[in-house]
Amino acid sequence: MRSIWNGSISFGLVTIPVKTYSATERTSSVSFLRIHEKDGAPIQYRKMCELDGKEVPNEEVGKGYQPPGDDTVVPVTDDELSRLPAPTGKALTILSFVDPSEIDPLQMDKAYYLGPNGASAAKPYALLREALEHHQKVALGKVAMRGRESLAMLRAHDGAIVMHQLLWPDQVRPAPDVVHEEVKLRENEMALAETLMDSLGELDPAELHDDYREAVEELAAAKLEGEEPVAPAPSASDAQVIDLTAALEKSVRAARSGRGEDAESASVTPIRGRAATKKAAEKKPAAGKSTADAPARKTAAKGGAKKSTARTAQKSTGGTTEKTARKTTEKSAARKATAKKTAAGKPRAKKSG
């Protein structure tokens, strides 16, 4: 691995000469050339002067600085830039040691491995690495690389010291107003989300790979061999999530099935089940009234209803009986009067001697 920058770490009165190596590799990502579709030739971009419209050779390309909010461009030479004061020079000056949680991930930029430069740097390098790892801290400082000064963070990683260039705080844009309203989350939804997080388990970095890059390589290889590119199988896309709880439960089951665990153990009390329990709790008798009083009150209510019904029936029956008796008496009296009149009109029979 080729060193891209040589400098030193300033740690109090201790100076540690280091070499810097790029910790990331971006050439493996997919990139495309712009070509002329007619003949497949690559398209070149020329540096054209906006004033005279002529092409400018590389040896005539310089630097210019445009102040913020101004259209004027000020030419700046490399010699002028070299005479500017560089507070850190080629030294990474450690300013403080902080907890890793205090570093905003949005500030993370490029990463570099730092290695000891020479035998004399091996011991102080190992001391700083072990101190960072044992104390669980990261070092914050400033460093100038490639003509730019930036913040830097040092941390112990895999037996080495890693330097992360950090953006300045004013380079991090504030979060826009992307959330317009508060969302109420239910207890079982949170429980399922946490269960899903636990069910996914640990991740093996060796299993991660760029599927898109592999597909592009297979496509290019097939075209070079004159074969027809095989269309990839359509990916199964789920419909729009409507029931969040059902989707979470399904995700937990799928994750546990993939790990050979019991998928059915992902079930959580449904929302409506909890709502029914809540309604039942609300129907409980108020404080101070025992549950045993409820049947007594119910029985008393039934008894009162029966008495009321009996009184109504008695009143109704009594009235009807009285009317019927009065009519019967009147009819009987009329029959007796008729019988007397008939008897009076008939001649008496003579007694025989």
Tab-separated table of C-alpha atoms in Angstrom:
chain	number	residue	atom	x	y	z
A	1	MET	CA	0.000	0.000	0.000
A	2	ARG	CA	1.438	3.366	-1.036
A	3	SER	CA	1.627	6.230	1.428
A	4	ILE	CA	-0.187	9.364	0.258
A	5	TRP	CA	0.919	11.802	2.984
A	6	ASN	CA	3.691	11.950	5.584
A	7	GLY	CA	3.369	13.983	8.764
A	8	SER	CA	3.278	13.642	12.523
A	9	ILE	CA	0.860	13.466	15.425
A	10	SER	CA	1.433	16.071	18.112
A	11	PHE	CA	0.323	14.549	21.431
A	12	GLY	CA	1.270	17.000	24.174
A	13	LEU	CA	5.098	17.070	24.132
A	14	VAL	CA	5.148	13.765	22.237
A	15	THR	CA	5.602	13.752	18.463
A	16	ILE	CA	4.777	10.618	16.499
A	17	PRO	CA	5.918	10.521	12.842
A	18	VAL	CA	3.261	8.778	10.755
A	19	LYS	CA	2.524	7.738	7.195
A	20	THR	CA	-0.988	8.058	5.814
A	21	TYR	CA	-2.704	5.402	3.697
A	22	SER	CA	-6.128	5.549	2.114
A	23	ALA	CA	-8.513	3.372	4.113
A	24	THR	CA	-11.241	3.160	1.474
A	25	GLU	CA	-11.391	2.018	-2.129
A	26	ARG	CA	-13.875	3.693	-4.442
A	27	THR	CA	-12.577	2.440	-7.791
A	28	SER	CA	-14.556	-0.778	-7.332
A	29	SER	CA	-17.847	1.083	-7.609
A	30	VAL	CA	-19.656	1.125	-10.946
A	31	SER	CA	-18.715	4.000	-13.218
A	32	PHE	CA	-19.561	4.571	-16.884
A	33	LEU	CA	-17.804	6.406	-19.716
A	34	ARG	CA	-19.673	8.755	-21.996
A	35	ILE	CA	-19.399	7.494	-25.558
A	36	HIS	CA	-20.569	8.416	-29.008
A	37	GLU	CA	-23.455	6.022	-29.677
A	38	LYS	CA	-22.777	6.077	-33.411
A	39	ASP	CA	-19.299	4.538	-33.227
A	40	GLY	CA	-18.740	3.802	-29.504
A	41	ALA	CA	-15.788	6.194	-29.187
A	42	PRO	CA	-15.276	7.896	-25.789
A	43	ILE	CA	-16.235	11.552	-25.596
A	44	GLN	CA	-13.544	13.952	-24.400
A	45	TYR	CA	-14.213	17.129	-22.491
A	46	ARG	CA	-12.163	20.149	-23.444
A	47	LYS	CA	-11.298	23.092	-21.223
A	48	MET	CA	-12.693	26.112	-22.994
A	49	CYS	CA	-12.189	29.740	-22.062
A	50	GLU	CA	-15.534	31.486	-21.615
A	51	LEU	CA	-14.061	34.802	-22.796
A	52	ASP	CA	-12.488	33.938	-26.164
A	53	GLY	CA	-14.071	30.504	-26.717
A	54	LYS	CA	-10.686	28.835	-27.293
A	55	GLU	CA	-9.403	25.600	-25.756
A	56	VAL	CA	-6.985	26.110	-22.837
A	57	PRO	CA	-4.016	23.709	-22.371
A	58	ASN	CA	-3.368	22.251	-18.910
A	59	GLU	CA	-0.230	24.337	-18.353
A	60	GLU	CA	-2.300	27.521	-18.608
A	61	VAL	CA	-4.963	26.407	-16.111
A	62	GLY	CA	-4.600	28.201	-12.769
A	63	LYS	CA	-6.553	28.848	-9.571
A	64	GLY	CA	-9.064	31.564	-8.824
A	65	TYR	CA	-11.054	32.410	-5.697
A	66	GLN	CA	-14.563	33.820	-5.845
A	67	PRO	CA	-15.667	35.522	-2.595
A	68	PRO	CA	-19.140	34.492	-1.375
A	69	GLY	CA	-21.869	36.673	-2.849
A	70	ASP	CA	-19.529	38.281	-5.384
A	71	ASP	CA	-19.151	37.625	-9.111
A	72	THR	CA	-15.523	38.737	-9.131
A	73	VAL	CA	-12.882	35.998	-9.487
A	74	VAL	CA	-9.523	36.739	-7.823
A	75	PRO	CA	-6.517	34.906	-9.382
A	76	VAL	CA	-4.371	33.084	-6.763
A	77	THR	CA	-1.015	31.460	-7.480
A	78	ASP	CA	0.508	28.392	-5.836
A	79	ASP	CA	3.411	30.534	-4.625
A	80	GLU	CA	1.016	32.887	-2.813
A	81	LEU	CA	-0.750	29.955	-1.201
A	82	SER	CA	2.520	28.417	-0.019
A	83	ARG	CA	3.381	31.608	1.909
A	84	LEU	CA	0.107	31.579	3.838
A	85	PRO	CA	0.420	30.531	7.503
A	86	ALA	CA	-0.595	26.921	8.040
A	87	PRO	CA	-1.257	26.505	11.797
A	88	THR	CA	-0.928	22.722	11.717
A	89	GLY	CA	1.667	22.432	8.968
A	90	LYS	CA	2.321	18.725	8.462
A	91	ALA	CA	1.395	17.902	12.021
A	92	LEU	CA	-1.917	16.609	13.307
A	93	THR	CA	-2.345	18.538	16.546
A	94	ILE	CA	-4.557	16.763	19.081
A	95	LEU	CA	-6.774	19.297	20.855
A	96	SER	CA	-8.873	17.073	23.120
A	97	PHE	CA	-10.156	13.567	23.804
A	98	VAL	CA	-13.931	13.015	23.738
A	99	ASP	CA	-16.486	10.206	23.760
A	100	PRO	CA	-17.259	8.807	20.291
A	101	SER	CA	-20.952	9.629	20.790
A	102	GLU	CA	-20.090	13.343	20.755
A	103	ILE	CA	-19.076	13.179	17.089
A	104	ASP	CA	-21.953	13.763	14.687
A	105	PRO	CA	-21.828	11.055	11.959
A	106	LEU	CA	-22.820	13.754	9.450
A	107	GLN	CA	-19.358	15.260	9.911
A	108	MET	CA	-17.566	12.072	8.839
A	109	ASP	CA	-15.651	12.500	5.589
A	110	LYS	CA	-12.683	10.498	4.287
A	111	ALA	CA	-10.863	7.850	6.334
A	112	TYR	CA	-7.132	7.063	6.408
A	113	TYR	CA	-4.925	4.533	8.155
A	114	LEU	CA	-2.019	5.996	10.078
A	115	GLY	CA	1.109	3.882	10.430
A	116	PRO	CA	4.342	4.592	12.362
A	117	ASN	CA	7.042	6.186	10.212
A	118	GLY	CA	10.305	4.638	11.394
A	119	ALA	CA	11.434	2.470	14.299
A	120	SER	CA	11.483	5.387	16.759
A	121	ALA	CA	7.775	6.022	16.176
A	122	ALA	CA	6.674	2.451	16.962
A	123	LYS	CA	6.495	2.809	20.757
A	124	PRO	CA	4.717	6.205	21.027
A	125	TYR	CA	2.367	5.049	18.231
A	126	ALA	CA	1.476	1.877	20.177
A	127	LEU	CA	1.041	3.919	23.372
A	128	LEU	CA	-1.476	6.289	21.753
A	129	ARG	CA	-3.363	3.400	20.127
A	130	GLU	CA	-3.635	1.440	23.374
A	131	ALA	CA	-4.642	4.559	25.343
A	132	LEU	CA	-7.446	5.317	22.868
A	133	GLU	CA	-8.716	1.745	22.988
A	134	HIS	CA	-8.445	1.284	26.747
A	135	HIS	CA	-9.934	4.672	27.622
A	136	GLN	CA	-12.655	4.276	24.932
A	137	LYS	CA	-12.060	7.788	23.677
A	138	VAL	CA	-11.359	9.411	20.311
A	139	ALA	CA	-8.907	12.232	19.724
A	140	LEU	CA	-9.951	15.483	18.057
A	141	GLY	CA	-7.488	17.735	16.281
A	142	LYS	CA	-6.701	19.743	13.167
A	143	VAL	CA	-4.662	18.674	10.163
A	144	ALA	CA	-3.635	20.264	6.854
A	145	MET	CA	-3.618	17.909	3.866
A	146	ARG	CA	-3.405	18.771	0.178
A	147	GLY	CA	-3.636	22.480	0.808
A	148	ARG	CA	-6.715	22.284	3.023
A	149	GLU	CA	-7.076	22.416	6.781
A	150	SER	CA	-9.747	20.234	8.313
A	151	LEU	CA	-10.837	18.716	11.556
A	152	ALA	CA	-9.635	15.189	12.235
A	153	MET	CA	-10.644	12.376	14.547
A	154	LEU	CA	-8.324	9.564	15.612
A	155	ARG	CA	-9.588	6.216	16.859
A	156	ALA	CA	-8.153	2.757	17.467
A	157	HIS	CA	-9.299	0.139	14.986
A	158	ASP	CA	-8.063	-3.392	14.285
A	159	GLY	CA	-4.609	-2.826	15.739
A	160	ALA	CA	-4.066	0.497	13.965
A	161	ILE	CA	-4.961	4.170	14.319
A	162	VAL	CA	-7.541	5.476	11.883
A	163	MET	CA	-7.865	9.157	11.035
A	164	HIS	CA	-11.236	10.465	9.885
A	165	GLN	CA	-11.343	13.858	8.254
A	166	LEU	CA	-14.319	15.761	9.622
A	167	LEU	CA	-16.373	18.518	8.093
A	168	TRP	CA	-16.445	21.802	9.947
A	169	PRO	CA	-19.657	22.356	11.936
A	170	ASP	CA	-20.808	25.118	9.559
A	171	GLN	CA	-20.501	22.671	6.642
A	172	VAL	CA	-23.282	20.488	8.006
A	173	ARG	CA	-26.648	21.722	6.820
A	174	PRO	CA	-29.481	21.971	9.336
A	175	ALA	CA	-32.184	19.362	9.107
A	176	PRO	CA	-35.138	20.607	7.032
A	177	ASP	CA	-38.670	20.510	8.323
A	178	VAL	CA	-39.450	17.063	6.935
A	179	VAL	CA	-41.744	15.893	9.749
A	180	HIS	CA	-44.941	17.936	9.773
A	181	GLU	CA	-46.890	16.240	12.532
A	182	GLU	CA	-46.364	13.998	15.511
A	183	VAL	CA	-47.256	10.343	15.117
A	184	LYS	CA	-48.671	8.326	17.996
A	185	LEU	CA	-47.103	4.881	18.238
A	186	ARG	CA	-48.823	1.996	19.979
A	187	GLU	CA	-47.126	-0.165	22.549
A	188	ASN	CA	-47.332	-3.395	20.554
A	189	GLU	CA	-45.934	-1.677	17.452
A	190	MET	CA	-42.860	-0.611	19.410
A	191	ALA	CA	-42.536	-4.104	20.902
A	192	LEU	CA	-42.699	-5.703	17.443
A	193	ALA	CA	-40.164	-3.247	16.025
A	194	GLU	CA	-37.710	-4.070	18.814
A	195	THR	CA	-38.361	-7.791	18.357
A	196	LEU	CA	-37.625	-7.458	14.645
A	197	MET	CA	-34.370	-5.635	15.419
A	198	ASP	CA	-33.318	-8.466	17.728
A	199	SER	CA	-34.453	-11.165	15.287
A	200	LEU	CA	-32.278	-9.887	12.445
A	201	GLY	CA	-29.233	-10.784	14.536
A	202	GLU	CA	-25.628	-9.949	13.778
A	203	LEU	CA	-24.273	-9.144	10.336
A	204	ASP	CA	-21.218	-10.756	8.779
A	205	PRO	CA	-19.398	-8.072	6.745
A	206	ALA	CA	-17.955	-10.797	4.507
A	207	GLU	CA	-21.456	-11.526	3.197
A	208	LEU	CA	-21.966	-7.978	1.934
A	209	HIS	CA	-21.354	-7.354	-1.749
A	210	ASP	CA	-22.483	-5.032	-4.521
A	211	ASP	CA	-25.234	-6.869	-6.435
A	212	TYR	CA	-25.542	-4.073	-8.971
A	213	ARG	CA	-21.836	-4.139	-9.838
A	214	GLU	CA	-21.943	-7.925	-10.326
A	215	ALA	CA	-24.984	-7.584	-12.595
A	216	VAL	CA	-23.192	-4.942	-14.701
A	217	GLU	CA	-20.109	-7.185	-14.995
A	218	GLU	CA	-22.253	-10.135	-16.090
A	219	LEU	CA	-24.019	-7.930	-18.631
A	220	ALA	CA	-20.702	-6.715	-20.094
A	221	ALA	CA	-19.256	-10.251	-20.200
A	222	ALA	CA	-22.322	-11.574	-22.032
A	223	LYS	CA	-22.179	-8.802	-24.628
A	224	LEU	CA	-18.449	-9.354	-25.198
A	225	GLU	CA	-19.133	-13.039	-25.921
A	226	GLY	CA	-21.963	-12.154	-28.282
A	227	GLU	CA	-24.624	-13.635	-26.056
A	228	GLU	CA	-28.006	-12.171	-25.339
A	229	PRO	CA	-28.049	-10.647	-21.864
A	230	VAL	CA	-30.282	-12.592	-19.507
A	231	ALA	CA	-32.984	-10.434	-18.004
A	232	PRO	CA	-32.914	-10.668	-14.204
A	233	ALA	CA	-35.909	-12.069	-12.394
A	234	PRO	CA	-38.256	-9.348	-11.188
A	235	SER	CA	-37.818	-8.627	-7.530
A	236	ALA	CA	-40.794	-9.348	-5.319
A	237	SER	CA	-42.138	-6.008	-4.248
A	238	ASP	CA	-44.666	-5.947	-1.458
A	239	ALA	CA	-47.807	-3.864	-1.710
A	240	GLN	CA	-48.216	-0.673	0.222
A	241	VAL	CA	-48.145	-1.300	3.942
A	242	ILE	CA	-51.581	-0.663	5.420
A	243	ASP	CA	-51.521	-2.663	8.655
A	244	LEU	CA	-48.220	-1.795	10.323
A	245	THR	CA	-48.624	-4.410	13.037
A	246	ALA	CA	-49.292	-7.202	10.540
A	247	ALA	CA	-46.295	-6.138	8.452
A	248	LEU	CA	-44.025	-6.146	11.518
A	249	GLU	CA	-45.246	-9.572	12.621
A	250	LYS	CA	-44.668	-10.941	9.126
A	251	SER	CA	-41.158	-9.471	9.073
A	252	VAL	CA	-40.314	-11.020	12.454
A	253	ARG	CA	-41.556	-14.441	11.302
A	254	ALA	CA	-39.500	-14.209	8.106
A	255	ALA	CA	-36.377	-13.202	10.035
A	256	ARG	CA	-36.756	-16.013	12.547
A	257	SER	CA	-37.526	-18.585	9.847
A	258	GLY	CA	-34.340	-17.562	8.052
A	259	ARG	CA	-32.392	-18.259	11.232
A	260	GLY	CA	-34.116	-21.587	11.839
A	261	GLU	CA	-36.060	-20.367	14.861
A	262	ASP	CA	-39.717	-20.693	15.794
A	263	ALA	CA	-41.525	-18.196	13.597
A	264	GLU	CA	-44.801	-18.398	15.511
A	265	SER	CA	-43.263	-16.916	18.650
A	266	ALA	CA	-43.397	-13.510	16.999
A	267	SER	CA	-47.085	-13.078	17.797
A	268	VAL	CA	-48.011	-10.114	19.982
A	269	THR	CA	-51.369	-9.182	21.509
A	270	PRO	CA	-53.368	-7.512	18.703
A	271	ILE	CA	-54.448	-3.924	19.045
A	272	ARG	CA	-58.137	-4.774	19.169
A	273	GLY	CA	-57.492	-7.310	21.946
A	274	ARG	CA	-55.922	-4.611	24.061
A	275	ALA	CA	-58.787	-2.250	23.238
A	276	ALA	CA	-61.332	-4.826	24.401
A	277	THR	CA	-59.405	-5.290	27.634
A	278	LYS	CA	-59.387	-1.551	28.142
A	279	LYS	CA	-63.172	-1.305	27.591
A	280	ALA	CA	-63.764	-4.153	30.029
A	281	ALA	CA	-61.654	-2.348	32.614
A	282	GLU	CA	-63.710	0.799	32.130
A	283	LYS	CA	-66.962	-1.156	32.856
A	284	LYS	CA	-65.752	-2.272	36.301
A	285	PRO	CA	-67.809	-1.003	39.329
A	286	ALA	CA	-66.711	2.273	40.813
A	287	ALA	CA	-64.547	2.405	43.947
A	288	GLY	CA	-66.420	1.786	47.202
A	289	LYS	CA	-69.036	-0.526	45.647
A	290	SER	CA	-68.403	-4.221	46.033
A	291	THR	CA	-69.017	-6.697	43.296
A	292	ALA	CA	-71.366	-8.651	45.554
A	293	ASP	CA	-73.785	-5.707	45.611
A	294	ALA	CA	-74.429	-6.047	41.892
A	295	PRO	CA	-76.504	-9.299	42.050
A	296	ALA	CA	-78.477	-7.966	45.035
A	297	ARG	CA	-79.310	-4.773	43.197
A	298	LYS	CA	-80.265	-6.813	40.172
A	299	THR	CA	-82.537	-9.097	42.222
A	300	ALA	CA	-84.131	-6.125	43.953
A	301	ALA	CA	-84.818	-4.527	40.625
A	302	LYS	CA	-86.451	-7.726	39.398
A	303	GLY	CA	-88.547	-7.987	42.572
A	304	GLY	CA	-89.709	-4.399	42.187
A	305	ALA	CA	-90.659	-5.053	38.605
A	306	LYS	CA	-92.680	-8.138	39.625
A	307	LYS	CA	-94.571	-6.219	42.344
A	308	SER	CA	-95.360	-3.458	39.934
A	309	THR	CA	-96.669	-5.984	37.434
A	310	ALA	CA	-98.768	-7.706	40.108
A	311	ARG	CA	-100.296	-4.408	41.238
A	312	THR	CA	-101.167	-3.537	37.677
A	313	ALA	CA	-102.702	-6.939	37.068
A	314	GLN	CA	-104.624	-6.824	40.368
A	315	LYS	CA	-105.981	-3.391	39.634
A	316	SER	CA	-107.057	-4.421	36.186
A	317	THR	CA	-108.611	-7.731	37.342
A	318	GLY	CA	-110.399	-6.135	40.291
A	319	GLY	CA	-112.115	-3.584	38.097
A	320	THR	CA	-113.293	-6.183	35.641
A	321	THR	CA	-114.688	-8.518	38.368
A	322	GLU	CA	-116.651	-5.735	40.042
A	323	LYS	CA	-118.369	-4.722	36.791
A	324	THR	CA	-119.233	-8.343	35.982
A	325	ALA	CA	-120.786	-8.964	39.438
A	326	ARG	CA	-122.908	-5.797	39.197
A	327	LYS	CA	-124.299	-6.850	35.786
A	328	THR	CA	-125.051	-10.367	37.081
A	329	THR	CA	-127.021	-8.989	40.081
A	330	GLU	CA	-129.070	-6.690	37.862
A	331	LYS	CA	-130.002	-9.564	35.524
A	332	SER	CA	-131.023	-11.797	38.425
A	333	ALA	CA	-133.294	-9.077	39.858
A	334	ALA	CA	-134.982	-8.584	36.470
A	335	ARG	CA	-135.709	-12.307	36.160
A	336	LYS	CA	-137.323	-12.426	39.634
A	337	ALA	CA	-139.571	-9.442	38.812
A	338	THR	CA	-140.749	-11.079	35.589
A	339	ALA	CA	-141.539	-14.317	37.387
A	340	LYS	CA	-143.739	-12.502	39.978
A	341	LYS	CA	-145.754	-10.719	37.293
A	342	THR	CA	-146.414	-13.978	35.485
A	343	ALA	CA	-147.540	-15.700	38.648
A	344	ALA	CA	-149.923	-12.894	39.507
A	345	GLY	CA	-151.736	-12.977	36.130
A	346	LYS	CA	-152.590	-16.682	36.188
A	347	PRO	CA	-156.025	-17.948	37.768
A	348	ARG	CA	-155.769	-19.974	40.934
A	349	ALA	CA	-156.856	-23.647	40.679
A	350	LYS	CA	-159.958	-24.721	42.700
A	351	LYS	CA	-159.524	-27.181	45.521
A	352	SER	CA	-161.506	-30.432	45.123
A	353	GLY	CA	-164.044	-31.308	47.774
